[in-house]
Coordinates of C-alpha atoms in Angstrom, one line a residue:
M1 CA 32.9 -14.4 -69.2
I2 CA 35.3 -13.4 -72.3
Q3 CA 36.2 -16.3 -74.7
H4 CA 39.0 -15.7 -77.1
D5 CA 40.2 -17.5 -80.7
R6 CA 42.2 -15.6 -82.7
I7 CA 44.1 -17.0 -85.8
T8 CA 47.0 -15.3 -87.6
R9 CA 47.8 -16.4 -91.5
L10 CA 51.9 -16.4 -92.0
D11 CA 54.1 -16.9 -94.8
H12 CA 56.1 -19.5 -93.4
V13 CA 55.0 -22.4 -91.0
P14 CA 56.8 -21.4 -87.6
D15 CA 60.0 -23.7 -86.5
P16 CA 60.1 -25.2 -84.0
A17 CA 56.6 -25.4 -83.5
I18 CA 54.9 -23.4 -80.6
D19 CA 52.4 -24.9 -78.1
A20 CA 52.1 -23.1 -74.8
A21 CA 49.9 -22.5 -72.3
D22 CA 48.7 -20.2 -69.4
R23 CA 46.4 -20.9 -66.6
S24 CA 45.1 -19.4 -63.5
E25 CA 42.0 -19.5 -61.1
V26 CA 40.7 -16.7 -64.0
R27 CA 41.8 -17.5 -67.2
H28 CA 42.8 -20.3 -69.6
F29 CA 44.8 -19.6 -72.5
S30 CA 46.5 -21.7 -75.1
F31 CA 48.5 -20.4 -78.1
H32 CA 50.1 -22.6 -80.8
S33 CA 51.3 -22.8 -84.4
G34 CA 50.6 -25.2 -87.2
D35 CA 50.6 -25.7 -90.8
L36 CA 47.6 -25.7 -93.5
H37 CA 49.4 -27.1 -96.1
S38 CA 48.4 -24.3 -98.5
A39 CA 50.6 -22.8 -101.0
D40 CA 49.5 -19.4 -100.2
R41 CA 50.4 -18.5 -96.7
P42 CA 50.7 -22.1 -95.1
G43 CA 51.6 -21.0 -91.7
F44 CA 49.4 -20.1 -88.6
V45 CA 49.6 -19.1 -85.2
R46 CA 46.4 -19.4 -83.0
L47 CA 45.3 -17.8 -79.5
V48 CA 42.3 -19.6 -78.1
G49 CA 40.8 -19.3 -74.6
K50 CA 38.5 -17.6 -71.9
Q51 CA 39.0 -15.2 -68.9
I52 CA 36.5 -14.5 -66.2
V53 CA 36.1 -10.6 -65.9
L54 CA 35.8 -9.7 -62.3
P55 CA 34.0 -6.9 -60.8
I56 CA 36.0 -3.7 -60.0
D57 CA 37.2 -4.2 -56.4
A58 CA 35.4 -0.9 -55.0
D59 CA 32.4 -0.2 -53.2
P60 CA 29.5 1.6 -55.9
A61 CA 29.9 4.8 -53.6
E62 CA 33.2 5.4 -54.4
L63 CA 32.6 5.2 -58.0
A64 CA 30.7 8.3 -57.8
R65 CA 33.4 10.6 -56.0
P66 CA 37.0 10.1 -55.4
H67 CA 36.9 10.2 -51.6
T68 CA 37.3 7.8 -49.2
P69 CA 33.7 6.7 -47.7
E70 CA 33.1 7.7 -44.4
R71 CA 30.5 7.7 -41.7
R72 CA 30.1 11.3 -40.8
F73 CA 26.7 12.7 -39.9
P74 CA 26.6 16.6 -39.5
E75 CA 23.8 17.8 -37.7
F76 CA 21.1 20.1 -39.3
T77 CA 18.8 22.6 -38.9
V78 CA 15.3 21.3 -38.2
A79 CA 13.4 24.0 -36.6
I80 CA 13.5 27.0 -34.6
D81 CA 13.0 27.1 -30.7
P82 CA 9.9 29.4 -29.8
N83 CA 11.5 30.4 -26.9
T84 CA 14.8 31.5 -27.6
G85 CA 14.7 31.9 -31.5
E86 CA 17.7 29.7 -31.6
P87 CA 18.1 26.6 -34.3
V88 CA 16.9 23.2 -33.1
T89 CA 19.6 20.7 -34.7
S90 CA 19.9 17.3 -34.9
T91 CA 21.8 14.4 -36.2
C92 CA 20.6 12.7 -39.4
E93 CA 22.4 9.2 -38.6
P94 CA 19.3 6.8 -39.0
D95 CA 19.8 4.7 -36.3
K96 CA 20.1 7.6 -33.5
L97 CA 16.5 9.0 -35.1
S98 CA 13.4 8.1 -33.9
N99 CA 10.8 6.4 -36.1
Y100 CA 7.3 4.7 -35.8
F101 CA 8.3 1.7 -33.8
T102 CA 10.9 3.7 -31.6
D103 CA 11.1 6.8 -29.8
R104 CA 14.8 7.4 -28.8
G105 CA 13.9 10.7 -27.9
T106 CA 15.1 12.4 -30.7
P107 CA 13.4 13.9 -33.9
H108 CA 11.8 11.6 -36.3
Y109 CA 13.2 9.8 -39.2
L110 CA 10.8 11.8 -41.4
T111 CA 11.6 15.0 -40.2
R112 CA 11.2 17.5 -43.1
V113 CA 14.8 19.5 -43.3
Y114 CA 14.9 22.8 -45.7
F115 CA 17.6 24.0 -48.4
R116 CA 18.2 26.7 -50.6
R117 CA 17.5 25.6 -54.4
E118 CA 20.7 26.6 -54.8
V119 CA 22.1 23.4 -53.5
L120 CA 21.0 21.6 -56.7
N121 CA 23.4 23.8 -58.7
R122 CA 26.4 21.4 -57.9
Y123 CA 24.0 18.7 -60.0
T124 CA 22.7 20.5 -62.9
S125 CA 25.9 21.5 -63.9
Q126 CA 27.1 18.0 -64.4
P127 CA 24.0 16.5 -66.6
S128 CA 26.2 13.3 -67.8
R129 CA 26.4 12.5 -64.2
Y130 CA 23.2 13.4 -62.3
R131 CA 19.5 13.3 -63.2
I132 CA 16.8 15.6 -61.3
E133 CA 13.5 14.0 -62.1
N134 CA 10.3 12.7 -61.0
G135 CA 10.9 14.1 -57.5
R136 CA 14.5 12.5 -57.0
L137 CA 18.0 13.5 -57.6
S138 CA 20.3 10.6 -58.4
C139 CA 23.9 9.9 -59.7
L140 CA 24.7 7.3 -62.1
G141 CA 22.3 5.0 -60.8
L142 CA 24.7 5.0 -57.5
W143 CA 22.7 7.0 -55.0
G144 CA 20.0 9.1 -55.4
I145 CA 17.8 10.7 -52.7
S146 CA 13.9 12.0 -52.7
I147 CA 13.3 15.3 -52.7
G148 CA 10.4 18.1 -52.7
T149 CA 9.9 21.7 -53.2
N150 CA 7.7 23.5 -51.0
P151 CA 5.6 26.6 -51.8
D152 CA 8.8 29.1 -50.4
G153 CA 10.9 27.4 -53.2
L154 CA 13.0 25.6 -50.7
I155 CA 14.1 22.1 -51.4
E156 CA 12.8 19.4 -48.6
V157 CA 14.3 16.2 -47.5
Y158 CA 13.5 14.0 -44.7
L159 CA 16.2 13.8 -42.1
G160 CA 17.0 10.5 -42.1
D161 CA 17.4 10.1 -46.0
L162 CA 20.3 12.7 -45.7
G163 CA 21.8 10.1 -43.7
R164 CA 21.1 7.0 -45.3
D165 CA 20.9 8.0 -49.0
L166 CA 23.7 10.5 -49.4
P167 CA 27.4 10.2 -49.3
A168 CA 29.3 12.1 -46.5
E169 CA 30.9 14.6 -48.5
E170 CA 27.5 15.0 -50.0
R171 CA 25.8 15.9 -46.8
D172 CA 28.5 18.4 -45.9
H173 CA 27.3 20.2 -49.4
W174 CA 23.7 20.0 -48.4
L175 CA 24.6 21.0 -44.8
S176 CA 25.9 24.8 -46.2
F177 CA 22.6 25.2 -47.9
N178 CA 20.8 24.3 -44.7
V179 CA 17.8 26.8 -43.5
P180 CA 15.5 27.0 -41.0
P181 CA 11.9 25.8 -42.0
S182 CA 9.7 28.2 -43.7
G183 CA 6.7 28.4 -46.3
G184 CA 5.0 25.2 -45.2
R185 CA 5.5 21.5 -46.9
D186 CA 5.4 20.3 -49.9
E187 CA 1.9 19.1 -50.1
G188 CA 1.8 16.5 -52.9
R189 CA 4.8 14.8 -51.3
F190 CA 3.1 14.9 -47.9
D191 CA 0.0 13.6 -49.6
R192 CA 1.9 10.4 -51.5
D193 CA 4.5 9.6 -48.8
I194 CA 2.9 10.0 -45.6
L195 CA -0.9 9.4 -46.4
G196 CA -0.8 7.1 -49.2
R197 CA -2.8 9.3 -51.5
W198 CA -2.8 9.2 -55.1
T199 CA -1.7 12.4 -56.2
D200 CA -0.4 13.9 -59.4
G201 CA 1.7 16.1 -58.0
P202 CA 2.3 20.2 -59.5
P203 CA 2.4 20.7 -63.2
D204 CA 6.0 19.5 -64.5
P205 CA 6.6 21.5 -67.7
L206 CA 10.0 19.5 -68.6
R207 CA 8.0 16.1 -68.8
R208 CA 5.6 17.9 -70.8
L209 CA 8.1 19.6 -73.3
F210 CA 10.0 16.4 -73.6
A211 CA 7.0 14.2 -74.6
A212 CA 5.8 17.5 -76.4
R213 CA 9.0 17.7 -78.9
E214 CA 8.8 13.7 -79.4
H215 CA 5.1 13.7 -80.3
F216 CA 5.8 16.6 -82.8
S217 CA 9.0 14.9 -84.2
T218 CA 6.8 11.6 -84.9
A219 CA 3.7 13.3 -85.9
L220 CA 5.2 15.9 -88.6
G221 CA 7.8 13.1 -89.6
T222 CA 4.7 10.8 -90.6
L223 CA 3.5 13.5 -92.3
L224 CA 6.7 14.2 -94.4
G225 CA 7.7 10.7 -94.3
Q226 CA 11.2 11.7 -93.4
A227 CA 12.5 12.8 -90.1
V228 CA 12.0 16.5 -89.0
Y229 CA 14.7 16.5 -86.4
K230 CA 18.9 15.9 -87.3
P231 CA 20.4 13.5 -85.2
W232 CA 21.6 14.5 -82.1
H233 CA 25.6 15.3 -81.1
P234 CA 25.9 13.2 -78.0
A235 CA 27.1 16.4 -76.2
D236 CA 24.2 18.4 -77.2
Q237 CA 21.8 15.8 -76.3
I238 CA 23.2 15.2 -72.7
A239 CA 23.0 19.0 -72.3
F240 CA 19.2 19.1 -73.5
E241 CA 18.2 16.1 -71.3
G242 CA 19.8 17.8 -68.7
L243 CA 17.7 20.6 -68.8
H244 CA 16.3 21.5 -65.6
M245 CA 13.8 24.1 -63.5
P246 CA 15.9 27.0 -62.5
T247 CA 18.0 26.8 -58.9
S248 CA 18.1 30.7 -58.7
S249 CA 16.7 34.1 -59.9
E250 CA 20.2 34.8 -61.8
Q251 CA 19.9 36.3 -65.5
H252 CA 23.3 34.0 -66.1
E253 CA 21.2 30.7 -65.3
A254 CA 18.1 31.5 -67.0
D255 CA 19.9 32.6 -70.2
T256 CA 21.7 29.3 -70.4
L257 CA 18.4 27.3 -70.0
I258 CA 16.8 29.2 -72.9
L259 CA 20.0 28.6 -75.2
L260 CA 19.7 24.6 -74.4
L261 CA 15.8 24.9 -74.9
A262 CA 16.3 27.0 -78.0
K263 CA 19.0 24.7 -79.7
G264 CA 17.2 21.2 -79.1
V265 CA 13.7 22.6 -80.0
I266 CA 14.4 25.1 -83.2
D267 CA 18.1 24.6 -84.1
Y268 CA 18.4 21.1 -84.7
L269 CA 15.0 21.0 -87.1
N270 CA 15.9 19.5 -90.4
V271 CA 14.9 22.5 -92.4
K272 CA 15.3 20.8 -95.7
A273 CA 12.5 18.3 -94.7
L274 CA 10.5 21.2 -93.6
R275 CA 10.6 23.3 -96.9
R276 CA 8.7 20.3 -98.4
L277 CA 5.5 21.0 -95.8
P278 CA 2.6 22.1 -97.9
G279 CA 2.3 25.9 -98.2
V280 CA 6.1 26.4 -98.3
T281 CA 7.0 28.3 -101.6
D282 CA 10.1 29.9 -100.3
S283 CA 13.3 27.6 -100.6
E284 CA 15.2 29.5 -98.4
A285 CA 12.9 29.8 -95.4
Q286 CA 14.0 29.4 -92.6
S287 CA 12.8 26.3 -89.8
I288 CA 9.9 28.3 -88.4
N289 CA 9.0 30.3 -91.1
C290 CA 8.3 27.1 -92.9
L291 CA 6.1 26.0 -90.0
E292 CA 4.5 29.2 -90.3
A293 CA 3.7 28.9 -94.1
W294 CA 2.3 25.0 -93.6
V295 CA -0.1 26.2 -90.7
S296 CA -1.5 29.0 -92.7
S297 CA -2.0 27.2 -95.8
S298 CA -3.6 24.4 -93.8
G299 CA -6.0 26.5 -91.4
G300 CA -4.4 26.6 -88.3
D301 CA -4.0 29.3 -85.8
N302 CA -0.6 30.8 -86.3
D303 CA -0.9 32.7 -83.1
T304 CA -1.7 29.4 -81.0
L305 CA 0.9 27.3 -82.9
I306 CA 3.6 29.5 -84.1
R307 CA 3.9 32.8 -81.7
P308 CA 5.5 30.5 -78.8
L309 CA 8.4 29.5 -81.1
R310 CA 9.0 33.0 -81.8
V311 CA 8.9 34.0 -78.0
L312 CA 11.6 31.1 -77.6
Q313 CA 13.7 32.7 -80.5
G314 CA 13.4 36.1 -79.4
P315 CA 14.6 36.3 -76.1
R316 CA 17.7 34.1 -77.1
S317 CA 18.4 36.0 -80.0
T318 CA 18.4 39.6 -78.4
G319 CA 19.7 38.3 -75.2
P320 CA 22.0 35.0 -74.7
A321 CA 23.0 34.6 -77.9
H322 CA 24.4 37.9 -79.0
L323 CA 25.0 41.4 -77.1
R324 CA 22.1 42.9 -75.2
R325 CA 20.8 46.2 -76.6
K326 CA 17.8 48.3 -76.1
D327 CA 15.8 45.7 -78.3
W328 CA 16.0 43.3 -75.4
H329 CA 13.5 44.9 -73.3
A330 CA 11.3 45.4 -76.3
T331 CA 11.5 41.5 -77.1
L332 CA 10.6 40.6 -73.4
T333 CA 7.6 43.5 -73.3
R334 CA 6.2 41.8 -76.5
A335 CA 6.2 38.5 -75.0
G336 CA 4.7 39.8 -72.2
L337 CA 7.7 38.5 -70.1
D338 CA 9.2 41.9 -68.7
A339 CA 7.2 41.8 -65.6
L340 CA 8.8 38.5 -64.4
R341 CA 12.4 37.5 -62.6
P342 CA 14.8 35.5 -65.3
D343 CA 13.6 32.5 -63.7
E344 CA 10.0 32.9 -64.2
Q345 CA 10.8 33.9 -67.7
F346 CA 12.0 30.5 -68.5
V347 CA 9.5 28.4 -67.0
Q348 CA 6.9 30.6 -68.6
V349 CA 8.9 30.4 -72.2
L350 CA 8.9 26.5 -71.4
T351 CA 5.7 25.8 -70.8
L352 CA 4.5 27.9 -73.8
T353 CA 6.9 26.0 -76.4
G354 CA 5.5 22.8 -74.5
D355 CA 2.3 23.8 -75.5
A356 CA 2.9 24.7 -79.0
L357 CA 4.6 21.8 -79.8
S358 CA 2.0 19.4 -78.7
A359 CA -0.7 21.3 -80.7
L360 CA 1.3 21.1 -83.9
A361 CA 1.6 18.1 -83.8
Q362 CA -1.9 17.6 -83.2
H363 CA -2.4 19.6 -86.0
A364 CA 0.0 17.6 -88.2
E365 CA -1.9 14.3 -87.2
S366 CA -5.0 16.0 -88.5
Q367 CA -3.5 16.3 -91.8
H368 CA -2.2 12.7 -92.7
Q369 CA -5.2 11.2 -91.0
P370 CA -7.7 11.6 -93.9
S371 CA -5.5 9.5 -96.1
Q372 CA -4.8 6.7 -93.6

């Protein structure tokens, strides 16, 4: 409910006087005028009332897409017939699948279905709308589906979840990336979902990176007494928070991810604050040079604390940020990335960057703890 009370002063008293009302099932407004008996702007008009704000007349799923909801359940490949080599398909409609209580002569609800990882490109390209985190893909809190990744890098989803959790046209999108099972199952997911075991799952360099950046920002900010990162521009914050593991081995995707990572970790550093660090004598020093001077003067190991940031800066500067020249390969070689695919290069840089930020945070804490 919204309440209204608005008064406007006038140079004269309205004549004739105003006294009106507007009523309905969802609102009640009164509009009237009067005399304040003041020499300065004696007249006034006043609107007072309240209204009920009704919810949007649409199903939540409709808000996520412009299409009319449909009950359409395509058939997905769930296996390969060992006798014929032909795909075995099944509907994903939950009510037609078998479960632990009812055998309908159909595949089980929890049958694992696999997809090429490019299926996620649709979602990683719109970080303001979609999130992929903690083994779950979600859209604005309107719908979400649990996902896993098997040893072959395929995206793993339960057959029944495809029918229960995805809107109809999303199922059509997933169907186009459906592949026969290969490479085994996501063991961590199997332990959690089926066996009910506690498991940490595989390392998550993205979560570690975000946590390490926050730790670094807090620790170094405490040491300096001011923020070491500039305030986010909303568009850059959305893009950085939308960082994701690569969904392909394409150089273009790795380039985009490297640019986002470097922007969020290095470009947003407050260089004026960093120039106040102990050991920094060059008033024109740039961000990484400031950190290096501080680490050197405080007894830290630059190879551990600073080199990973230069590894991040190197591929960005000689690759996606500018024309690629012959120094691009030399940069990769120096960083030990030349033998890796583009997606593997990004994961390696991401991991090294998170480790470096975490170590820098601990180094900063060791500097200000004695004075506490």
